[in-house]
Coordinates of C-alpha atoms in Angstrom, one line a residue:
M6 CA -75.4 -57.0 9.1
E7 CA -72.7 -54.6 6.9
V8 CA -74.6 -51.3 9.9
V9 CA -74.2 -52.6 13.0
I10 CA -70.6 -53.4 11.9
G11 CA -69.7 -49.7 11.3
L12 CA -71.6 -48.6 13.5
I13 CA -69.1 -51.4 15.8
L14 CA -66.6 -49.7 13.9
L15 CA -67.3 -45.8 14.8
L16 CA -68.3 -46.5 19.0
F17 CA -64.7 -47.8 19.1
L18 CA -62.6 -45.3 17.0
T19 CA -64.7 -42.4 19.0
F20 CA -63.5 -44.3 22.3
G21 CA -60.0 -44.2 21.3
T22 CA -59.9 -40.9 20.2
G23 CA -61.5 -40.0 23.6
Y24 CA -59.3 -42.2 25.3
Y25 CA -56.2 -40.8 24.0
F26 CA -56.1 -36.9 23.8
R27 CA -58.2 -38.0 27.8
R28 CA -54.1 -39.5 28.2
N29 CA -52.1 -36.3 26.8
I30 CA -54.1 -34.1 28.8
Y31 CA -54.1 -36.0 32.4
R32 CA -50.0 -35.6 31.3
E33 CA -50.0 -31.9 31.3
V34 CA -51.9 -31.8 33.9
D35 CA -49.4 -33.7 35.9
R36 CA -46.7 -31.0 34.3
L37 CA -48.1 -28.3 35.6
E38 CA -48.8 -29.8 39.0
R39 CA -45.1 -30.9 39.4
W40 CA -44.7 -27.0 38.5
K41 CA -47.1 -25.8 40.3
I42 CA -45.4 -27.7 44.1
D43 CA -41.6 -26.5 42.2
I44 CA -42.9 -23.5 42.5
M45 CA -44.5 -23.3 46.0
N46 CA -41.2 -25.5 47.2
K47 CA -38.6 -22.1 46.1
S48 CA -36.5 -20.9 48.6
I49 CA -37.9 -18.2 49.5
M50 CA -38.7 -17.9 53.4
D51 CA -35.1 -18.0 53.7
E52 CA -34.2 -15.2 51.0
F53 CA -36.2 -13.4 53.8
S54 CA -33.8 -14.3 56.4
K55 CA -31.4 -12.0 55.9
V56 CA -33.2 -9.3 54.8
K57 CA -34.6 -9.7 58.5
E58 CA -31.7 -9.3 59.3
L59 CA -30.5 -6.0 58.0
K60 CA -32.1 -3.0 59.6
M61 CA -35.6 -3.3 59.6
T62 CA -35.7 0.9 58.3
G63 CA -36.6 2.6 55.4
Q64 CA -36.1 1.1 52.6
T65 CA -35.6 -1.9 53.9
E66 CA -38.4 -2.1 55.5
E67 CA -40.7 -0.2 52.5
F68 CA -39.2 -3.6 50.2
F69 CA -39.5 -6.5 52.8
E70 CA -43.8 -5.6 53.5
K71 CA -43.3 -5.6 49.2
W72 CA -41.9 -8.4 48.8
R73 CA -43.9 -11.0 51.8
K74 CA -46.8 -9.1 50.0
E75 CA -46.4 -10.2 46.6
W76 CA -45.6 -13.8 48.4
D77 CA -48.8 -14.4 50.2
D78 CA -50.6 -13.4 46.6
I79 CA -48.8 -16.4 45.4
I80 CA -49.3 -18.6 47.8
T81 CA -52.6 -17.4 48.9
S82 CA -54.6 -16.5 45.6
Q83 CA -52.9 -17.4 42.7
L84 CA -51.5 -21.3 43.4
P85 CA -54.5 -21.9 44.8
E86 CA -56.1 -21.0 41.9
V87 CA -54.0 -22.9 39.7
E88 CA -54.8 -25.6 41.6
E89 CA -58.7 -25.0 40.7
L90 CA -58.2 -24.7 37.3
L91 CA -55.8 -27.9 37.4
F92 CA -59.7 -29.6 38.3
D93 CA -61.3 -28.0 36.0
A94 CA -59.3 -29.4 32.8
E95 CA -59.1 -32.8 34.2
E96 CA -63.1 -32.8 34.9
F97 CA -63.4 -30.8 31.3
A98 CA -61.3 -33.3 29.7
D99 CA -63.4 -36.0 31.5
K100 CA -67.1 -34.9 30.0
Y101 CA -65.2 -34.8 26.2
R102 CA -64.5 -30.8 26.3
F103 CA -61.1 -31.1 24.5
K104 CA -61.4 -27.5 23.5
K105 CA -61.8 -26.4 27.0
S106 CA -59.2 -27.5 28.7
K107 CA -56.9 -27.5 26.7
N108 CA -57.6 -23.3 27.1
T109 CA -57.0 -23.9 30.9
L110 CA -54.4 -25.6 30.4
L111 CA -52.3 -23.0 28.5
H112 CA -54.3 -20.5 30.7
I113 CA -52.8 -22.3 33.7
E114 CA -48.9 -22.0 32.2
S115 CA -49.4 -18.4 31.3
I116 CA -49.9 -18.1 35.1
L117 CA -47.0 -20.5 36.0
K118 CA -44.4 -18.2 34.5
E119 CA -45.8 -15.7 35.6
T120 CA -45.6 -16.8 38.9
E121 CA -42.4 -18.1 38.6
S122 CA -41.0 -14.8 36.3
Q123 CA -42.5 -13.0 40.0
I124 CA -40.6 -15.1 42.6
D125 CA -37.3 -14.6 40.8
R126 CA -37.8 -10.7 40.2
I127 CA -38.2 -11.1 44.6
I128 CA -35.2 -13.2 44.6
K129 CA -32.9 -10.8 42.7
E130 CA -34.3 -7.4 44.6
I131 CA -33.3 -9.8 47.9
N132 CA -29.7 -10.3 46.8
D133 CA -29.2 -6.9 45.1
L134 CA -30.3 -5.2 48.2
V135 CA -27.9 -7.4 50.7
T136 CA -25.2 -7.7 48.6
S137 CA -25.7 -3.5 48.6
E138 CA -25.4 -3.7 52.1
E139 CA -22.1 -5.3 51.4
K140 CA -20.5 -3.6 49.0
N141 CA -21.5 -0.2 50.4
S142 CA -19.9 -1.5 54.0
E143 CA -16.5 -2.7 51.7
E144 CA -16.4 -0.2 49.3
S145 CA -16.9 3.2 51.5
E146 CA -14.0 2.4 53.5
E147 CA -11.7 3.0 50.0
V148 CA -13.3 5.4 49.7
K149 CA -12.7 6.8 52.5
K150 CA -9.2 5.9 52.8
L151 CA -9.4 7.8 49.2
F152 CA -10.5 11.1 50.6
K153 CA -8.3 11.4 54.0
S154 CA -5.2 10.7 51.4
L155 CA -6.4 12.9 49.2
K156 CA -7.7 15.6 51.7
K157 CA -3.9 15.4 53.0
V158 CA -2.3 15.9 50.2
L159 CA -3.9 19.3 48.8
I160 CA -3.4 20.4 52.1
T161 CA 0.4 18.9 52.3
Q162 CA 1.2 20.0 48.5
S163 CA -1.6 23.1 47.8
H164 CA 1.0 25.8 46.0
T165 CA 1.4 22.6 43.7
F166 CA -2.3 23.7 42.7
G167 CA -1.8 27.1 42.2
A168 CA -5.1 29.2 42.1
A169 CA -7.0 25.3 41.0
Q170 CA -6.7 24.6 45.2
Q171 CA -10.0 26.3 45.5
K172 CA -11.7 24.5 42.7
L173 CA -10.2 21.3 43.7
E174 CA -11.3 21.9 47.6
S175 CA -14.8 22.5 46.5
I176 CA -14.8 19.1 45.2
L177 CA -13.4 17.8 47.6
Y178 CA -15.7 19.6 49.5
E179 CA -19.0 18.0 48.0
C180 CA -17.5 14.2 48.2
S181 CA -17.2 14.8 51.8
E182 CA -21.4 15.9 52.3
G183 CA -21.6 12.5 49.5
L184 CA -20.1 10.3 52.6
K185 CA -22.3 12.0 55.4
R186 CA -25.7 11.4 52.6
F187 CA -24.7 8.4 52.7
E188 CA -23.9 7.9 55.9
L189 CA -27.3 8.7 56.3
E190 CA -29.3 6.3 53.9
T191 CA -27.2 3.3 55.5
E192 CA -28.5 4.5 59.0
A193 CA -31.7 4.9 57.1
G194 CA -32.2 1.5 56.2
N195 CA -31.6 2.5 52.0
H196 CA -29.4 0.7 51.3
L197 CA -30.0 0.6 47.5
L198 CA -29.9 5.1 47.3
A199 CA -26.9 4.3 49.7
R200 CA -25.2 2.9 47.2
D201 CA -25.9 5.1 44.5
I202 CA -23.9 7.2 46.4
I203 CA -21.1 5.2 46.8
I204 CA -20.7 4.9 43.3
E205 CA -21.2 8.6 42.0
Q206 CA -18.5 9.6 45.4
K207 CA -16.5 6.6 44.1
E208 CA -16.4 8.0 40.6
A209 CA -15.7 12.1 41.6
L210 CA -12.7 10.8 44.0
A211 CA -11.0 8.6 41.3
E212 CA -12.0 12.2 38.8
L213 CA -10.3 14.1 41.4
K214 CA -7.4 12.2 42.0
E215 CA -7.0 12.4 38.4
K216 CA -6.5 16.3 38.5
M217 CA -4.6 16.8 41.1
E218 CA -2.2 13.7 39.5
F219 CA -2.0 16.3 35.9
I220 CA -2.7 19.8 37.1
P221 CA 0.8 20.9 38.9
K222 CA 2.0 19.4 36.1
Y223 CA 0.1 21.6 33.6
L224 CA 0.3 24.5 35.2
T225 CA 3.7 24.7 35.6
D226 CA 3.7 23.8 31.3
C227 CA 1.3 26.5 31.2
Q228 CA 3.1 29.4 33.4
S229 CA 6.7 28.5 33.1
I230 CA 8.5 26.6 30.9
L231 CA 5.4 27.1 27.1
P232 CA 5.7 30.9 28.1
Q233 CA 9.8 30.4 28.6
Q234 CA 9.9 28.7 25.2
I235 CA 8.1 31.1 23.8
Q236 CA 10.1 33.9 25.1
E237 CA 13.3 31.8 24.5
L238 CA 11.4 31.7 20.9
R239 CA 10.8 35.4 20.2
N240 CA 14.6 36.7 21.6
G241 CA 16.0 34.4 18.7
Y242 CA 13.4 36.2 15.9
E243 CA 14.6 39.3 17.0
E244 CA 18.7 38.4 17.4
M245 CA 18.0 37.0 13.7
L246 CA 16.2 40.0 12.2
E247 CA 19.0 42.1 14.1
Q248 CA 22.1 39.8 12.3
G249 CA 20.4 40.7 8.1
Y250 CA 17.7 38.2 8.1
V251 CA 14.9 38.5 5.9
L252 CA 11.9 37.2 7.7
S253 CA 8.7 39.1 6.5
H254 CA 7.5 34.9 5.6
I255 CA 6.7 33.8 9.6
D256 CA 4.3 36.2 11.7
M257 CA 5.9 35.0 14.6
E258 CA 4.0 38.1 16.6
K259 CA 0.9 36.7 15.0
E260 CA 1.8 33.5 16.5
I261 CA 3.0 34.2 19.5
S262 CA -0.4 36.1 20.5
S263 CA -2.0 33.0 19.5
M264 CA -0.2 30.6 21.8
N265 CA -0.3 33.3 24.3
Q266 CA -4.2 33.8 24.2
S267 CA -4.2 29.5 24.5
L268 CA -1.5 29.3 27.1
D269 CA -4.3 31.5 29.3
N270 CA -7.7 29.5 27.9
L271 CA -6.2 26.6 29.6
K272 CA -4.7 28.2 32.3
S273 CA -8.7 29.2 33.0
Q274 CA -9.7 25.7 32.5
L275 CA -7.1 24.0 34.9
I276 CA -7.8 27.2 37.8
D277 CA -11.8 25.5 36.7
G278 CA -10.1 22.0 37.7
E279 CA -10.8 20.9 33.9
L280 CA -8.4 18.4 31.8
D281 CA -10.3 18.1 29.0
G282 CA -8.4 19.0 26.0
V283 CA -5.6 20.7 27.7
H284 CA -3.4 17.8 27.2
Q285 CA -4.1 18.0 23.9
G286 CA -3.5 21.9 23.7
L287 CA -0.4 21.7 25.6
E288 CA 1.4 19.4 23.0
E289 CA -0.7 22.0 20.1
I290 CA 1.5 24.7 21.2
N291 CA 4.6 22.5 21.8
E292 CA 4.2 21.5 18.1
M293 CA 4.1 24.8 16.8
V294 CA 6.6 25.8 18.9
E295 CA 8.7 23.4 17.4
A296 CA 7.8 24.1 13.7
L297 CA 8.4 28.1 14.4
Y298 CA 12.0 26.2 15.5
D299 CA 12.2 24.4 12.7
L300 CA 11.5 27.6 10.1
L301 CA 13.9 30.0 12.3
E302 CA 16.9 27.0 11.3
K303 CA 16.0 26.4 8.0
E304 CA 16.5 30.0 7.0
V305 CA 19.5 29.7 9.3
Y306 CA 20.6 26.4 6.9
A307 CA 19.5 28.7 3.9
S308 CA 21.9 31.2 4.2
H309 CA 24.5 28.5 5.4
F310 CA 24.1 26.8 1.5
V311 CA 23.4 29.6 -0.7
K312 CA 26.2 31.6 0.2
S313 CA 28.4 29.1 -0.2
E314 CA 26.8 27.2 -3.0
I315 CA 25.5 30.5 -4.7
G316 CA 29.6 30.8 -5.7
S317 CA 30.4 27.0 -7.2
Y318 CA 26.9 27.3 -9.3
G319 CA 27.8 31.1 -10.8
E320 CA 31.2 28.5 -11.2
K321 CA 29.7 25.8 -13.3
L322 CA 27.1 28.3 -15.2
N323 CA 30.6 29.9 -16.3
Q324 CA 32.5 26.6 -17.5
L325 CA 28.6 25.7 -18.8
M326 CA 29.2 29.2 -21.1
D327 CA 32.4 28.5 -22.1
E328 CA 31.6 25.1 -22.9
K329 CA 28.3 26.0 -25.5
N330 CA 30.8 29.0 -27.3
E331 CA 33.2 26.0 -27.6
T332 CA 30.7 23.8 -29.5
H333 CA 29.4 26.8 -30.7
E334 CA 32.4 27.5 -33.3
E335 CA 33.3 23.6 -33.5
T336 CA 29.3 23.3 -34.4
A337 CA 30.5 26.1 -37.0
V338 CA 33.5 24.3 -38.5
V339 CA 31.2 20.7 -38.5
K340 CA 28.9 22.1 -40.6
Q341 CA 31.1 23.6 -42.9
S342 CA 32.5 19.6 -43.2
Y343 CA 29.0 17.3 -42.6
T344 CA 25.2 18.3 -43.5
L345 CA 23.1 18.6 -39.7
S346 CA 19.5 18.0 -39.5
D347 CA 17.4 21.0 -39.1
A348 CA 16.4 19.4 -35.5
E349 CA 19.7 18.7 -34.4
I350 CA 20.5 22.5 -35.3
E351 CA 17.2 23.9 -33.4
N352 CA 18.3 21.4 -30.2
M353 CA 21.4 23.5 -30.2
R354 CA 19.7 26.7 -30.3
K355 CA 17.3 26.0 -27.8
I356 CA 20.1 25.1 -25.7
E357 CA 21.7 28.5 -26.0
K358 CA 19.1 30.1 -25.3
K359 CA 18.3 28.1 -22.1
I360 CA 22.2 28.4 -21.2
Q361 CA 20.8 32.5 -21.4
Q362 CA 17.8 32.2 -19.7
L363 CA 19.9 30.6 -16.6
Q364 CA 22.0 33.7 -17.3
K365 CA 19.6 36.3 -16.2
Q366 CA 18.3 33.6 -13.8
Y367 CA 21.7 33.6 -12.0
D368 CA 22.0 37.2 -11.6
Q369 CA 18.4 37.7 -10.4
M370 CA 18.9 35.9 -7.7
C371 CA 22.7 37.4 -6.7
I372 CA 20.5 40.7 -6.7
Q373 CA 18.1 39.1 -4.4
L374 CA 20.9 38.3 -2.6
E375 CA 23.0 41.8 -2.3
E376 CA 19.7 43.5 -1.9
S377 CA 18.4 41.4 1.1
H378 CA 15.0 41.7 0.9
V379 CA 13.9 37.9 -0.1
A380 CA 14.5 35.5 2.9
H381 CA 17.3 33.3 2.2
S382 CA 15.1 30.1 2.1
V383 CA 13.0 31.2 -1.1
I384 CA 16.3 32.2 -2.9
K385 CA 17.8 28.7 -1.5
D386 CA 14.5 26.8 -3.0
E387 CA 15.6 28.8 -7.0
L388 CA 19.2 28.2 -6.5
E389 CA 18.2 24.4 -6.4
E390 CA 15.8 24.9 -9.5
F391 CA 18.3 26.4 -11.0
N392 CA 21.2 24.0 -10.1
R393 CA 18.4 21.0 -11.7
Q394 CA 17.8 23.6 -14.1
L395 CA 21.9 23.4 -14.9
E396 CA 22.5 19.9 -15.1
E397 CA 19.7 19.1 -17.2
T398 CA 20.9 21.6 -19.8
R399 CA 24.5 20.8 -19.4
K400 CA 23.2 17.0 -20.2
Q401 CA 21.5 18.3 -23.3
H402 CA 24.8 19.8 -24.2
E403 CA 27.3 17.3 -23.6
E404 CA 24.7 15.4 -25.3
F405 CA 24.6 17.5 -29.2
R406 CA 28.9 17.6 -27.8
Q407 CA 28.9 13.4 -28.6
M408 CA 26.8 14.5 -31.4
L409 CA 29.5 16.3 -33.1
Y410 CA 31.9 13.8 -31.8
T411 CA 29.8 11.1 -33.4
L412 CA 29.7 12.5 -36.8
R413 CA 33.5 12.3 -37.4
K414 CA 33.8 8.8 -36.0
D415 CA 31.1 7.3 -38.0
E416 CA 33.5 9.3 -41.4
L417 CA 36.3 7.3 -40.2
E418 CA 34.4 3.4 -39.4
A419 CA 32.8 4.7 -43.5
R420 CA 35.9 4.7 -44.8
D421 CA 37.0 2.2 -43.3
K422 CA 35.1 0.0 -44.1
I423 CA 34.9 0.9 -47.4
V424 CA 38.7 -0.2 -47.8
E425 CA 37.5 -3.2 -45.8
L426 CA 35.1 -4.0 -49.3
K427 CA 37.7 -2.6 -51.6
R428 CA 40.1 -5.3 -50.3
A429 CA 36.5 -7.9 -50.2
M430 CA 36.5 -7.1 -54.0
M431 CA 40.1 -7.8 -54.5
D432 CA 39.7 -12.0 -52.3
I433 CA 36.9 -12.4 -54.2
R434 CA 39.3 -12.2 -57.6
R435 CA 42.0 -13.3 -56.3
S436 CA 40.1 -16.9 -55.3
I437 CA 38.9 -16.7 -58.4
Q438 CA 42.1 -16.6 -60.6
K439 CA 43.8 -19.5 -57.7
S440 CA 40.9 -21.4 -58.2
N441 CA 41.4 -22.2 -62.3
V442 CA 37.8 -21.4 -63.0
P443 CA 36.1 -21.8 -66.8
G444 CA 34.4 -18.6 -67.2
L445 CA 31.7 -17.0 -64.8
P446 CA 28.0 -17.1 -64.8
I447 CA 26.2 -14.2 -66.2
R448 CA 24.7 -13.6 -62.9
I449 CA 28.6 -13.2 -61.3
L450 CA 29.5 -10.9 -63.2
D451 CA 26.0 -8.9 -63.5
K452 CA 26.2 -9.2 -58.9
M453 CA 30.4 -8.3 -59.8
E454 CA 30.0 -5.1 -61.9
V455 CA 26.1 -3.6 -59.5
A456 CA 29.5 -4.3 -56.3
Q457 CA 31.2 -2.2 -58.0
Q458 CA 29.0 -0.1 -59.2
S459 CA 27.6 0.3 -55.2
L460 CA 32.0 1.0 -53.6
V461 CA 32.0 3.4 -56.8
N462 CA 28.5 5.3 -55.6
V463 CA 29.8 5.3 -51.6
N464 CA 32.6 6.6 -53.0
H465 CA 31.3 9.0 -54.6
K466 CA 29.0 9.8 -51.3
I467 CA 31.6 10.1 -48.5
S468 CA 33.3 12.3 -51.0
D469 CA 30.7 15.1 -50.4
V470 CA 30.7 18.7 -48.8
P471 CA 29.0 18.7 -47.1
L472 CA 29.3 15.4 -46.1
N473 CA 25.9 13.8 -45.3
M474 CA 26.6 10.5 -43.0
S475 CA 22.9 9.4 -43.0
A476 CA 23.6 9.3 -47.3
V477 CA 27.1 7.2 -46.5
H478 CA 25.3 4.8 -44.3
E479 CA 22.6 4.6 -46.8
Q480 CA 25.6 4.1 -49.6
L481 CA 28.0 1.5 -47.3
N482 CA 25.0 -0.7 -46.5
D483 CA 23.7 -1.7 -50.0
A484 CA 27.2 -2.2 -50.5
V485 CA 27.8 -4.1 -47.8
S486 CA 24.6 -6.3 -48.6
V487 CA 26.2 -6.4 -52.4
I488 CA 29.4 -7.8 -51.5
E489 CA 28.5 -10.6 -48.6
S490 CA 26.0 -11.6 -51.3
L491 CA 28.2 -12.2 -53.9
K492 CA 31.8 -13.8 -51.8
S493 CA 29.2 -15.7 -51.2
E494 CA 27.8 -16.8 -53.8
T495 CA 31.3 -16.9 -55.9
E496 CA 33.1 -20.1 -52.3
E497 CA 29.8 -21.8 -53.5
M498 CA 30.6 -21.9 -57.9
I499 CA 34.5 -22.5 -56.9
E500 CA 33.0 -25.2 -54.5
Q501 CA 30.5 -26.6 -57.3
V502 CA 33.2 -26.1 -59.9
Y503 CA 35.7 -28.5 -58.4
L504 CA 33.4 -31.5 -57.1
V505 CA 32.3 -31.6 -60.4
E506 CA 35.6 -31.6 -61.8
K507 CA 36.2 -35.0 -59.4
V508 CA 32.5 -36.3 -60.3
I509 CA 33.5 -36.5 -63.7
Q510 CA 36.9 -37.6 -63.3
Y511 CA 35.1 -40.5 -61.0
G512 CA 32.9 -41.6 -63.6
N513 CA 35.4 -41.8 -66.4
R514 CA 35.7 -45.4 -65.2
Y515 CA 32.8 -46.8 -66.4
R516 CA 32.6 -44.7 -69.8
R517 CA 33.0 -47.8 -72.0
Q518 CA 30.7 -50.0 -69.8
Y519 CA 27.9 -47.9 -69.5
Q520 CA 27.2 -45.9 -72.6
T521 CA 24.4 -44.5 -70.8
L522 CA 26.3 -43.3 -67.7
A523 CA 28.6 -41.7 -71.0
Q524 CA 26.2 -39.7 -72.7
Q525 CA 25.2 -38.3 -69.6
L526 CA 28.3 -37.2 -68.6
Q527 CA 29.4 -35.3 -71.4
E528 CA 26.1 -33.6 -71.2
A529 CA 27.6 -32.7 -67.3
E530 CA 30.8 -31.1 -69.5
E531 CA 29.4 -29.4 -72.2
L532 CA 27.1 -27.5 -69.3
F533 CA 30.3 -27.4 -67.9
R534 CA 31.9 -25.6 -70.6
N535 CA 29.3 -23.4 -70.7
Y536 CA 29.7 -22.9 -67.4
E537 CA 26.4 -23.8 -65.5
Y538 CA 28.4 -25.1 -63.3
G539 CA 25.0 -26.2 -60.9
R540 CA 23.2 -28.1 -63.4
S541 CA 26.7 -29.8 -64.4
L542 CA 27.4 -31.4 -60.8
E543 CA 23.4 -32.3 -60.8
Q544 CA 23.4 -34.4 -64.1
A545 CA 27.6 -35.8 -63.3
A546 CA 26.5 -37.0 -59.7
S547 CA 22.4 -38.3 -60.5
A548 CA 24.7 -40.5 -63.9
I549 CA 27.4 -41.6 -61.0
E550 CA 24.3 -42.2 -58.2
K551 CA 22.8 -44.6 -60.8
V552 CA 26.1 -46.6 -61.6
E553 CA 27.2 -46.5 -58.0
P554 CA 25.0 -45.2 -55.3
G555 CA 26.4 -43.5 -52.2
A556 CA 29.7 -42.7 -54.7
I557 CA 28.7 -38.8 -54.1
E558 CA 29.7 -38.9 -50.8
R559 CA 32.9 -41.2 -50.7
I560 CA 33.9 -37.7 -52.9
Q561 CA 32.8 -35.8 -50.7
A562 CA 34.6 -37.8 -48.4
I563 CA 38.0 -37.8 -50.1
I564 CA 37.6 -34.0 -51.2
E565 CA 37.6 -33.3 -47.4
E566 CA 40.4 -35.4 -46.5
E567 CA 42.6 -33.4 -49.4
M568 CA 41.3 -29.8 -48.0
K569 CA 43.0 -31.5 -44.2
L570 CA 45.8 -32.1 -45.3
K571 CA 46.1 -28.2 -47.5
S572 CA 45.1 -26.6 -45.0

């Protein structure tokens, strides 16, 4: 029973698969059939009718016959073959030869693609032929009109073209022959060939028009304007030579010869009717003329500059030399009173040596100017460099002189500072005396001794001959540091003495009530008598704060009020 059911299922499966493949093949056959019908309905006959309206000779007749044969082959051979193959594909499908049917359908599709492409090509070629005839008719009128216009210009303005007229007439004659060939090919029905000819003549006449527009101008530049400019350049050059200018660095004859040769080459090109590179060549010659003029003008300007400035630069050099001599003498005087470093002395030597070199350089330029064998532009460059070095040396010299002035200024400032420090020491002693301090702690006494010794040291240094300001500054800085520190500590000590006295006085009101407080105040007084004012203040303040918290702040407030009243 199971075997029977399996066979039935297999049978249904086989039938279903076959039905599915056949249905797909029938659908593909229907699609290809519609495609074939669309190809048959192509409006190629309408395109053929356009060709028949043309004169059926030459290329037109030849192409028409070719296209008609191709269409006949499509109708009588290719499409009937497709019809038969479609029938075969259906028949193969009915016999379950699906692979054979599919291959047949693929072959049919390739035939239809090729056929459709062939028909499209024929239609395009027909359109090209028809439109060529139409375009030829339109453009030939434009070309003929341009031809007549250019011919008229050649006749009426022949003098503007000079020797190039013959070449231009030759080009125009070739265009005339080309137009004749165009008419013949058109008459013979060779519209595509005629199309190529008319395009060629249109381009040739456009090029001829360009040549006729530019050749007269370029010939004028080559034969008149530029030669005249070159001659004026030569005249200016020779005139400057007569005036004594040194122009050996300008090879004028070589440059003029080169420009004239270039002009001859450009004229030959124009006579041959060629424009390529002519514009650029003329621009290069023009630029060379301007460049040579610039060189001559530069020489004139340089000559004016040298003649007008060399004297003033000489005066600046002489002034610097005078100042150098004064500085030399001043340096000798300063060295008797001050110690100059090796670097400072070497710097002065370099400045003096540089000034000597500048003097030699200036003398050499004056000789060159008198002998007139060096171009003024060269001397001008040398003179500008000379002035740059002169200014740089003058600046260095001024910095050296400023250094000498600074030495004396530093000495005066140092002496003023010493006086100020001595006054500060007197103020410290005076403030100690006024404050009625019982005595001074050892550290204050030691620092006062150190401060006093620092003043002695700096006095010794500033009395040395020659004076070494670096050593003076070193000793002076030490003295300033020590005395400022002494002043700070002294002021702090005086404040402590005053405050501890007030605190002990304030605490005396509690001596009878608090035995411990009385004992601590006694210890604070003992420290005070031993000049240990800081520890005395701590002891007294701690004792009172235990009895009356905030008392120290109130005491300080009272003292501040007293100070305000005094001030």
